[in-house]
Amino acid sequence: MRKASLITLASILTIGLTVHGQSRTSQNYDGPKIGGTITETWADLEDFSALVKNSPLIIKGKVLKTQSRIERKGAANEWPFTYSDIEIKEVYKDTLGTNPRTITVSQIGGPIDGIVAVNQRNPAFEIGDEYILILRPNDGKAWVVAQSIGRFHLDNGRVYQKHKSANDKLDNGWNALLKANGYPTDVPEQEFVSKIESLELPTPNPIEPEPNRQKSQWLK
C-alpha cells in the first residue's frame, strides 16, 4: 500500500491548489498531485455563545461514511472537499424543524489519490468517531461546521476542541483565543451539553410533513 503524503492546509496565507478537471473523486482521480495552502478565516470570530445562537442545527452524531473529491471553486483553482455522512444520535437544537436522522457535512481538505490534504482547523472526520457539531447550511448541498470551529470530538465521555499543528506557538495562541471566547474543551459531555442548553436556545418550530413537500437536499 502506498503511504499517503501529508500536506498541511494552514490558516494564515492562501496559495491555492491548482489542478485540472472537475468533480474528480478519490477513487478515479489520476491528475496532478495536490499542493499548496488553503485558508479558512473569518473577519470576526464568534464567541461560543454567538456560535450556538447563530447556528440552526446542533447535534451529536457518528461518522458513517466519507468521500473526498476535487471540486471547482473559482475560475483558476480547484479544491479538495470531503463529504461525511453523519448518523444523528442526539439533537440539541433544530430551529428548521427538519428532525434529521442522517446529514451530510462538507469540509475543505481530505485524501485524494494518496495525498492527504489536512485542514488543521477543521480536519476531515474519521469514520466511526463521534462528535458534537454546531452546523450551518451551505449552498443547499450539505451542512458545514460553523466557522470551522463548531466541532467537538467525543472521547471516553469527554469533549475536546483544540487546534493541533506542527507549530506549537500557533496552537497555543489559537487555543488561548478559543478559551478567551468561551469555548469549552476537555470537559465532561454532560457539562458541555448543559452549557449549550443554558444559552437560552430558541424553541424549535417543527415543520409538519406534507405529501408533496420536497425533502431538503441537506438530509438523507
Short mmCIF file of N, CA and C in Angstrom, two decimals, residues 63-211:
data_model
loop_
_atom_site.label_atom_id
_atom_site.label_comp_id
_atom_site.label_asym_id
_atom_site.label_seq_id
_atom_site.Cartn_x
_atom_site.Cartn_y
_atom_site.Cartn_z
N VAL A 63 -19.85 9.32 12.61
CA VAL A 63 -19.48 9.34 11.19
C VAL A 63 -19.65 7.94 10.60
N LEU A 64 -20.51 7.84 9.58
CA LEU A 64 -20.77 6.56 8.93
C LEU A 64 -19.92 6.34 7.69
N LYS A 65 -19.72 7.39 6.89
CA LYS A 65 -19.05 7.25 5.60
C LYS A 65 -18.45 8.59 5.21
N THR A 66 -17.31 8.55 4.52
CA THR A 66 -16.70 9.77 3.99
C THR A 66 -16.30 9.56 2.54
N GLN A 67 -16.33 10.63 1.76
CA GLN A 67 -15.86 10.59 0.38
C GLN A 67 -15.23 11.93 0.04
N SER A 68 -14.05 11.89 -0.57
CA SER A 68 -13.33 13.11 -0.94
C SER A 68 -13.28 13.24 -2.45
N ARG A 69 -13.36 14.48 -2.92
CA ARG A 69 -13.27 14.72 -4.36
C ARG A 69 -12.80 16.15 -4.61
N ILE A 70 -12.33 16.37 -5.84
CA ILE A 70 -11.91 17.70 -6.27
C ILE A 70 -13.11 18.42 -6.85
N GLU A 71 -13.29 19.68 -6.46
CA GLU A 71 -14.39 20.49 -6.99
C GLU A 71 -13.85 21.84 -7.42
N ARG A 72 -14.49 22.43 -8.41
CA ARG A 72 -14.10 23.75 -8.90
C ARG A 72 -14.71 24.82 -8.00
N LYS A 73 -13.86 25.70 -7.46
CA LYS A 73 -14.30 26.79 -6.61
C LYS A 73 -13.69 28.09 -7.11
N GLY A 74 -13.91 28.41 -8.38
CA GLY A 74 -13.35 29.62 -8.95
C GLY A 74 -12.85 29.35 -10.35
N ALA A 75 -12.46 30.41 -11.05
CA ALA A 75 -12.07 30.27 -12.45
C ALA A 75 -10.75 29.54 -12.61
N ALA A 76 -9.84 29.69 -11.65
CA ALA A 76 -8.50 29.14 -11.84
C ALA A 76 -8.17 27.96 -10.94
N ASN A 77 -8.81 27.87 -9.77
CA ASN A 77 -8.41 26.88 -8.78
C ASN A 77 -9.46 25.81 -8.58
N GLU A 78 -8.98 24.65 -8.18
CA GLU A 78 -9.85 23.56 -7.75
C GLU A 78 -9.44 23.17 -6.34
N TRP A 79 -10.39 22.63 -5.57
CA TRP A 79 -10.15 22.40 -4.16
C TRP A 79 -10.60 21.00 -3.76
N PRO A 80 -9.89 20.37 -2.82
CA PRO A 80 -10.35 19.08 -2.30
C PRO A 80 -11.43 19.29 -1.25
N PHE A 81 -12.48 18.51 -1.33
CA PHE A 81 -13.55 18.55 -0.34
C PHE A 81 -13.84 17.13 0.14
N THR A 82 -14.20 17.00 1.41
CA THR A 82 -14.64 15.72 1.96
C THR A 82 -16.09 15.85 2.40
N TYR A 83 -16.91 14.90 1.99
CA TYR A 83 -18.32 14.84 2.38
C TYR A 83 -18.51 13.65 3.31
N SER A 84 -19.03 13.92 4.52
CA SER A 84 -19.20 12.88 5.53
C SER A 84 -20.68 12.70 5.85
N ASP A 85 -21.12 11.43 5.85
CA ASP A 85 -22.48 11.11 6.28
C ASP A 85 -22.45 10.90 7.79
N ILE A 86 -23.27 11.67 8.50
CA ILE A 86 -23.30 11.64 9.96
C ILE A 86 -24.64 11.09 10.44
N GLU A 87 -24.59 10.02 11.23
CA GLU A 87 -25.80 9.48 11.85
C GLU A 87 -26.11 10.28 13.11
N ILE A 88 -27.32 10.80 13.22
CA ILE A 88 -27.70 11.63 14.36
C ILE A 88 -28.01 10.76 15.57
N LYS A 89 -27.34 11.05 16.69
CA LYS A 89 -27.60 10.36 17.95
C LYS A 89 -28.48 11.19 18.88
N GLU A 90 -28.21 12.49 18.92
CA GLU A 90 -28.98 13.44 19.74
C GLU A 90 -29.10 14.74 18.98
N VAL A 91 -30.22 15.44 19.16
CA VAL A 91 -30.43 16.76 18.58
C VAL A 91 -30.60 17.76 19.72
N TYR A 92 -29.70 18.73 19.82
CA TYR A 92 -29.76 19.72 20.88
C TYR A 92 -30.42 21.01 20.40
N LYS A 93 -30.43 21.22 19.09
CA LYS A 93 -31.09 22.41 18.52
C LYS A 93 -31.43 22.11 17.07
N ASP A 94 -32.66 22.47 16.68
CA ASP A 94 -33.08 22.27 15.29
C ASP A 94 -34.16 23.30 14.97
N THR A 95 -33.76 24.54 14.75
CA THR A 95 -34.73 25.60 14.53
C THR A 95 -35.42 25.50 13.18
N LEU A 96 -34.89 24.68 12.27
CA LEU A 96 -35.54 24.48 10.98
C LEU A 96 -36.62 23.41 11.04
N GLY A 97 -36.67 22.69 12.17
CA GLY A 97 -37.70 21.67 12.32
C GLY A 97 -37.56 20.51 11.37
N THR A 98 -36.33 20.19 10.99
CA THR A 98 -36.13 19.15 9.98
C THR A 98 -36.13 17.74 10.55
N ASN A 99 -35.83 17.60 11.85
CA ASN A 99 -35.80 16.29 12.50
C ASN A 99 -35.00 15.26 11.71
N PRO A 100 -33.74 15.53 11.39
CA PRO A 100 -32.98 14.62 10.53
C PRO A 100 -32.52 13.37 11.27
N ARG A 101 -32.33 12.30 10.54
CA ARG A 101 -31.70 11.09 11.07
C ARG A 101 -30.25 10.98 10.60
N THR A 102 -30.01 11.44 9.39
CA THR A 102 -28.66 11.44 8.82
C THR A 102 -28.47 12.74 8.05
N ILE A 103 -27.29 13.34 8.17
CA ILE A 103 -26.97 14.54 7.41
C ILE A 103 -25.63 14.37 6.72
N THR A 104 -25.36 15.21 5.75
CA THR A 104 -24.06 15.24 5.09
C THR A 104 -23.36 16.55 5.45
N VAL A 105 -22.11 16.44 5.88
CA VAL A 105 -21.31 17.60 6.26
C VAL A 105 -20.14 17.73 5.29
N SER A 106 -19.94 18.94 4.76
CA SER A 106 -18.87 19.23 3.81
C SER A 106 -17.71 19.92 4.51
N GLN A 107 -16.48 19.49 4.18
CA GLN A 107 -15.27 20.10 4.74
C GLN A 107 -14.23 20.29 3.63
N ILE A 108 -13.47 21.37 3.70
CA ILE A 108 -12.33 21.54 2.81
C ILE A 108 -11.21 20.61 3.26
N GLY A 109 -10.59 19.92 2.29
CA GLY A 109 -9.49 19.02 2.60
C GLY A 109 -9.92 17.56 2.50
N GLY A 110 -8.95 16.66 2.66
CA GLY A 110 -9.23 15.24 2.63
C GLY A 110 -8.28 14.48 1.74
N PRO A 111 -8.38 13.14 1.71
CA PRO A 111 -7.47 12.31 0.91
C PRO A 111 -7.89 12.25 -0.55
N ILE A 112 -6.97 12.58 -1.44
CA ILE A 112 -7.21 12.49 -2.88
C ILE A 112 -6.02 11.77 -3.51
N ASP A 113 -6.26 10.61 -4.08
CA ASP A 113 -5.23 9.88 -4.83
C ASP A 113 -3.94 9.72 -4.03
N GLY A 114 -4.07 9.28 -2.79
CA GLY A 114 -2.88 9.00 -1.98
C GLY A 114 -2.29 10.19 -1.26
N ILE A 115 -2.83 11.37 -1.49
CA ILE A 115 -2.34 12.57 -0.79
C ILE A 115 -3.41 13.02 0.19
N VAL A 116 -3.01 13.24 1.44
CA VAL A 116 -3.95 13.71 2.45
C VAL A 116 -3.75 15.21 2.63
N ALA A 117 -4.74 15.99 2.23
CA ALA A 117 -4.70 17.44 2.41
C ALA A 117 -5.37 17.77 3.74
N VAL A 118 -4.59 18.14 4.73
CA VAL A 118 -5.09 18.31 6.09
C VAL A 118 -5.43 19.76 6.36
N ASN A 119 -6.68 20.01 6.69
CA ASN A 119 -7.12 21.32 7.15
C ASN A 119 -6.95 21.33 8.66
N GLN A 120 -5.96 22.04 9.16
CA GLN A 120 -5.63 21.96 10.58
C GLN A 120 -6.76 22.43 11.48
N ARG A 121 -7.52 23.41 11.03
CA ARG A 121 -8.58 23.92 11.89
C ARG A 121 -9.81 23.02 11.87
N ASN A 122 -10.03 22.34 10.77
CA ASN A 122 -11.24 21.51 10.64
C ASN A 122 -10.90 20.27 9.81
N PRO A 123 -10.06 19.37 10.36
CA PRO A 123 -9.64 18.19 9.59
C PRO A 123 -10.80 17.27 9.28
N ALA A 124 -10.65 16.48 8.21
CA ALA A 124 -11.71 15.57 7.80
C ALA A 124 -12.06 14.61 8.93
N PHE A 125 -13.35 14.34 9.07
CA PHE A 125 -13.81 13.43 10.11
C PHE A 125 -13.30 12.01 9.86
N GLU A 126 -13.18 11.25 10.94
CA GLU A 126 -12.77 9.85 10.85
C GLU A 126 -14.00 8.96 11.01
N ILE A 127 -14.12 7.95 10.13
CA ILE A 127 -15.25 7.03 10.21
C ILE A 127 -15.27 6.34 11.57
N GLY A 128 -16.44 6.31 12.19
CA GLY A 128 -16.61 5.68 13.50
C GLY A 128 -16.49 6.64 14.66
N ASP A 129 -15.90 7.82 14.45
CA ASP A 129 -15.76 8.79 15.54
C ASP A 129 -17.09 9.49 15.80
N GLU A 130 -17.25 9.97 17.04
CA GLU A 130 -18.45 10.71 17.43
C GLU A 130 -18.08 12.15 17.75
N TYR A 131 -18.99 13.06 17.39
CA TYR A 131 -18.76 14.49 17.58
C TYR A 131 -20.05 15.17 18.04
N ILE A 132 -19.90 16.28 18.72
CA ILE A 132 -20.98 17.25 18.85
C ILE A 132 -20.67 18.34 17.85
N LEU A 133 -21.62 18.60 16.94
CA LEU A 133 -21.38 19.52 15.82
C LEU A 133 -22.35 20.69 15.86
N ILE A 134 -21.82 21.89 15.71
CA ILE A 134 -22.61 23.11 15.57
C ILE A 134 -22.57 23.46 14.08
N LEU A 135 -23.73 23.40 13.42
CA LEU A 135 -23.77 23.36 11.95
C LEU A 135 -24.59 24.49 11.35
N ARG A 136 -24.20 24.83 10.11
CA ARG A 136 -24.93 25.81 9.30
C ARG A 136 -25.07 25.27 7.88
N PRO A 137 -26.16 25.64 7.18
CA PRO A 137 -26.34 25.17 5.80
C PRO A 137 -25.38 25.87 4.86
N ASN A 138 -25.08 25.19 3.74
CA ASN A 138 -24.15 25.75 2.77
C ASN A 138 -24.59 25.39 1.36
N ASP A 139 -25.08 26.37 0.61
CA ASP A 139 -25.42 26.20 -0.81
C ASP A 139 -26.46 25.12 -1.06
N GLY A 140 -27.21 24.73 -0.06
CA GLY A 140 -28.27 23.75 -0.26
C GLY A 140 -27.79 22.34 -0.54
N LYS A 141 -26.49 22.06 -0.42
CA LYS A 141 -25.96 20.74 -0.74
C LYS A 141 -25.58 19.95 0.50
N ALA A 142 -25.04 20.63 1.48
CA ALA A 142 -24.58 19.94 2.68
C ALA A 142 -24.50 20.95 3.82
N TRP A 143 -24.32 20.44 5.01
CA TRP A 143 -24.08 21.29 6.16
C TRP A 143 -22.57 21.53 6.30
N VAL A 144 -22.22 22.63 6.96
CA VAL A 144 -20.82 22.91 7.24
C VAL A 144 -20.67 23.22 8.73
N VAL A 145 -19.48 22.92 9.26
CA VAL A 145 -19.16 23.24 10.64
C VAL A 145 -19.08 24.76 10.79
N ALA A 146 -19.83 25.32 11.73
CA ALA A 146 -19.89 26.77 11.90
C ALA A 146 -18.50 27.34 12.14
N GLN A 147 -18.08 28.26 11.25
CA GLN A 147 -16.78 28.91 11.31
C GLN A 147 -15.62 27.92 11.40
N SER A 148 -15.86 26.68 11.01
CA SER A 148 -14.87 25.59 11.07
C SER A 148 -14.39 25.29 12.48
N ILE A 149 -15.04 25.85 13.48
CA ILE A 149 -14.64 25.57 14.86
C ILE A 149 -15.78 24.97 15.68
N GLY A 150 -16.95 24.82 15.07
CA GLY A 150 -18.09 24.26 15.80
C GLY A 150 -18.08 22.74 15.81
N ARG A 151 -16.93 22.14 16.03
CA ARG A 151 -16.79 20.68 16.06
C ARG A 151 -16.10 20.28 17.36
N PHE A 152 -16.68 19.32 18.04
CA PHE A 152 -16.17 18.91 19.34
C PHE A 152 -16.12 17.39 19.38
N HIS A 153 -14.92 16.87 19.51
CA HIS A 153 -14.70 15.43 19.46
C HIS A 153 -15.06 14.79 20.80
N LEU A 154 -15.78 13.68 20.75
CA LEU A 154 -16.14 12.93 21.95
C LEU A 154 -15.18 11.77 22.12
N ASP A 155 -14.61 11.66 23.32
CA ASP A 155 -13.67 10.58 23.61
C ASP A 155 -13.79 10.20 25.07
N ASN A 156 -14.26 8.97 25.33
CA ASN A 156 -14.40 8.45 26.69
C ASN A 156 -15.20 9.39 27.58
N GLY A 157 -16.32 9.89 27.04
CA GLY A 157 -17.22 10.70 27.85
C GLY A 157 -16.80 12.14 28.03
N ARG A 158 -15.75 12.57 27.33
CA ARG A 158 -15.29 13.95 27.43
C ARG A 158 -15.32 14.61 26.07
N VAL A 159 -15.36 15.95 26.07
CA VAL A 159 -15.49 16.74 24.85
C VAL A 159 -14.23 17.57 24.66
N TYR A 160 -13.71 17.59 23.42
CA TYR A 160 -12.46 18.29 23.13
C TYR A 160 -12.63 19.21 21.93
N GLN A 161 -12.07 20.42 22.01
CA GLN A 161 -11.96 21.35 20.88
C GLN A 161 -10.61 22.00 21.00
N LYS A 162 -9.66 21.49 20.22
CA LYS A 162 -8.31 22.06 20.28
C LYS A 162 -7.72 22.10 18.88
N HIS A 163 -6.86 23.09 18.67
CA HIS A 163 -6.15 23.24 17.41
C HIS A 163 -4.80 22.56 17.55
N LYS A 164 -4.46 21.67 16.62
CA LYS A 164 -3.19 20.96 16.69
C LYS A 164 -2.50 21.00 15.34
N SER A 165 -1.26 21.48 15.32
CA SER A 165 -0.47 21.51 14.09
C SER A 165 0.98 21.25 14.45
N ALA A 166 1.87 21.49 13.51
CA ALA A 166 3.30 21.33 13.77
C ALA A 166 3.89 22.56 14.43
N ASN A 167 3.09 23.60 14.60
CA ASN A 167 3.58 24.87 15.15
C ASN A 167 2.98 25.07 16.54
N ASP A 168 3.76 24.78 17.59
CA ASP A 168 3.25 24.86 18.95
C ASP A 168 2.82 26.28 19.31
N LYS A 169 3.57 27.29 18.85
CA LYS A 169 3.21 28.67 19.18
C LYS A 169 1.86 29.04 18.56
N LEU A 170 1.65 28.60 17.31
CA LEU A 170 0.37 28.85 16.66
C LEU A 170 -0.75 28.14 17.40
N ASP A 171 -0.52 26.90 17.81
CA ASP A 171 -1.52 26.14 18.55
C ASP A 171 -1.86 26.82 19.86
N ASN A 172 -0.83 27.21 20.61
CA ASN A 172 -1.06 27.82 21.91
C ASN A 172 -1.85 29.12 21.78
N GLY A 173 -1.51 29.92 20.76
CA GLY A 173 -2.22 31.17 20.56
C GLY A 173 -3.67 30.94 20.18
N TRP A 174 -3.89 29.97 19.28
CA TRP A 174 -5.26 29.69 18.83
C TRP A 174 -6.10 29.12 19.97
N ASN A 175 -5.54 28.18 20.74
CA ASN A 175 -6.29 27.59 21.84
C ASN A 175 -6.59 28.62 22.93
N ALA A 176 -5.65 29.55 23.15
CA ALA A 176 -5.90 30.62 24.12
C ALA A 176 -7.03 31.53 23.64
N LEU A 177 -7.07 31.78 22.31
CA LEU A 177 -8.14 32.61 21.75
C LEU A 177 -9.50 31.93 21.92
N LEU A 178 -9.55 30.62 21.67
CA LEU A 178 -10.80 29.89 21.86
C LEU A 178 -11.26 29.95 23.32
N LYS A 179 -10.32 29.74 24.23
CA LYS A 179 -10.66 29.78 25.65
C LYS A 179 -11.18 31.15 26.05
N ALA A 180 -10.53 32.20 25.54
CA ALA A 180 -10.96 33.57 25.86
C ALA A 180 -12.35 33.87 25.33
N ASN A 181 -12.76 33.16 24.27
CA ASN A 181 -14.08 33.36 23.69
C ASN A 181 -15.10 32.34 24.18
N GLY A 182 -14.80 31.69 25.29
CA GLY A 182 -15.78 30.84 25.95
C GLY A 182 -15.92 29.44 25.41
N TYR A 183 -14.97 28.99 24.59
CA TYR A 183 -15.07 27.64 24.02
C TYR A 183 -14.58 26.61 25.04
N PRO A 184 -15.47 25.70 25.46
CA PRO A 184 -15.06 24.67 26.42
C PRO A 184 -14.28 23.56 25.72
N THR A 185 -13.33 22.98 26.42
CA THR A 185 -12.61 21.82 25.90
C THR A 185 -12.13 20.98 27.06
N ASP A 186 -12.03 19.68 26.83
CA ASP A 186 -11.63 18.72 27.85
C ASP A 186 -12.56 18.82 29.06
N VAL A 187 -13.86 18.74 28.79
CA VAL A 187 -14.87 18.77 29.84
C VAL A 187 -15.78 17.56 29.68
N PRO A 188 -16.47 17.13 30.76
CA PRO A 188 -17.42 16.03 30.63
C PRO A 188 -18.52 16.35 29.62
N GLU A 189 -18.99 15.34 28.92
CA GLU A 189 -20.01 15.55 27.88
C GLU A 189 -21.25 16.24 28.44
N GLN A 190 -21.73 15.80 29.61
CA GLN A 190 -22.95 16.39 30.15
C GLN A 190 -22.75 17.86 30.51
N GLU A 191 -21.56 18.21 30.98
CA GLU A 191 -21.27 19.61 31.28
C GLU A 191 -21.32 20.45 30.01
N PHE A 192 -20.79 19.90 28.93
CA PHE A 192 -20.80 20.61 27.65
C PHE A 192 -22.24 20.80 27.16
N VAL A 193 -23.04 19.73 27.22
CA VAL A 193 -24.43 19.82 26.77
C VAL A 193 -25.20 20.82 27.63
N SER A 194 -24.95 20.81 28.93
CA SER A 194 -25.63 21.76 29.82
C SER A 194 -25.27 23.20 29.46
N LYS A 195 -24.03 23.42 29.04
CA LYS A 195 -23.63 24.78 28.64
C LYS A 195 -24.41 25.22 27.41
N ILE A 196 -24.58 24.32 26.45
CA ILE A 196 -25.38 24.64 25.27
C ILE A 196 -26.81 24.98 25.67
N GLU A 197 -27.39 24.13 26.52
CA GLU A 197 -28.79 24.32 26.93
C GLU A 197 -28.98 25.59 27.75
N SER A 198 -27.92 26.06 28.39
CA SER A 198 -28.03 27.26 29.23
C SER A 198 -28.03 28.55 28.43
N LEU A 199 -27.79 28.45 27.13
CA LEU A 199 -27.68 29.66 26.30
C LEU A 199 -29.02 30.12 25.74
N GLU A 200 -30.10 29.72 26.38
CA GLU A 200 -31.45 30.17 26.02
C GLU A 200 -31.73 29.95 24.54
N LEU A 201 -31.63 28.71 24.12
CA LEU A 201 -31.87 28.39 22.72
C LEU A 201 -33.33 28.63 22.36
N PRO A 202 -33.59 29.10 21.14
CA PRO A 202 -34.97 29.28 20.70
C PRO A 202 -35.71 27.95 20.64
N THR A 203 -37.00 27.99 20.88
CA THR A 203 -37.82 26.79 20.78
C THR A 203 -38.02 26.42 19.32
N PRO A 204 -37.70 25.16 18.93
CA PRO A 204 -37.88 24.77 17.53
C PRO A 204 -39.34 24.84 17.10
N ASN A 205 -39.56 25.14 15.83
CA ASN A 205 -40.89 25.12 15.24
C ASN A 205 -40.94 24.02 14.20
N PRO A 206 -41.34 22.80 14.60
CA PRO A 206 -41.33 21.67 13.67
C PRO A 206 -42.19 21.93 12.44
N ILE A 207 -41.71 21.47 11.29
CA ILE A 207 -42.45 21.58 10.05
C ILE A 207 -43.26 20.31 9.85
N GLU A 208 -44.57 20.44 9.76
CA GLU A 208 -45.41 19.26 9.57
C GLU A 208 -45.18 18.68 8.19
N PRO A 209 -45.07 17.34 8.09
CA PRO A 209 -44.86 16.72 6.77
C PRO A 209 -46.07 16.89 5.87
N GLU A 210 -45.82 17.13 4.60
CA GLU A 210 -46.87 17.23 3.60
C GLU A 210 -46.57 16.26 2.47
N PRO A 211 -47.60 15.70 1.84
CA PRO A 211 -47.37 14.69 0.79
C PRO A 211 -46.48 15.17 -0.34
#
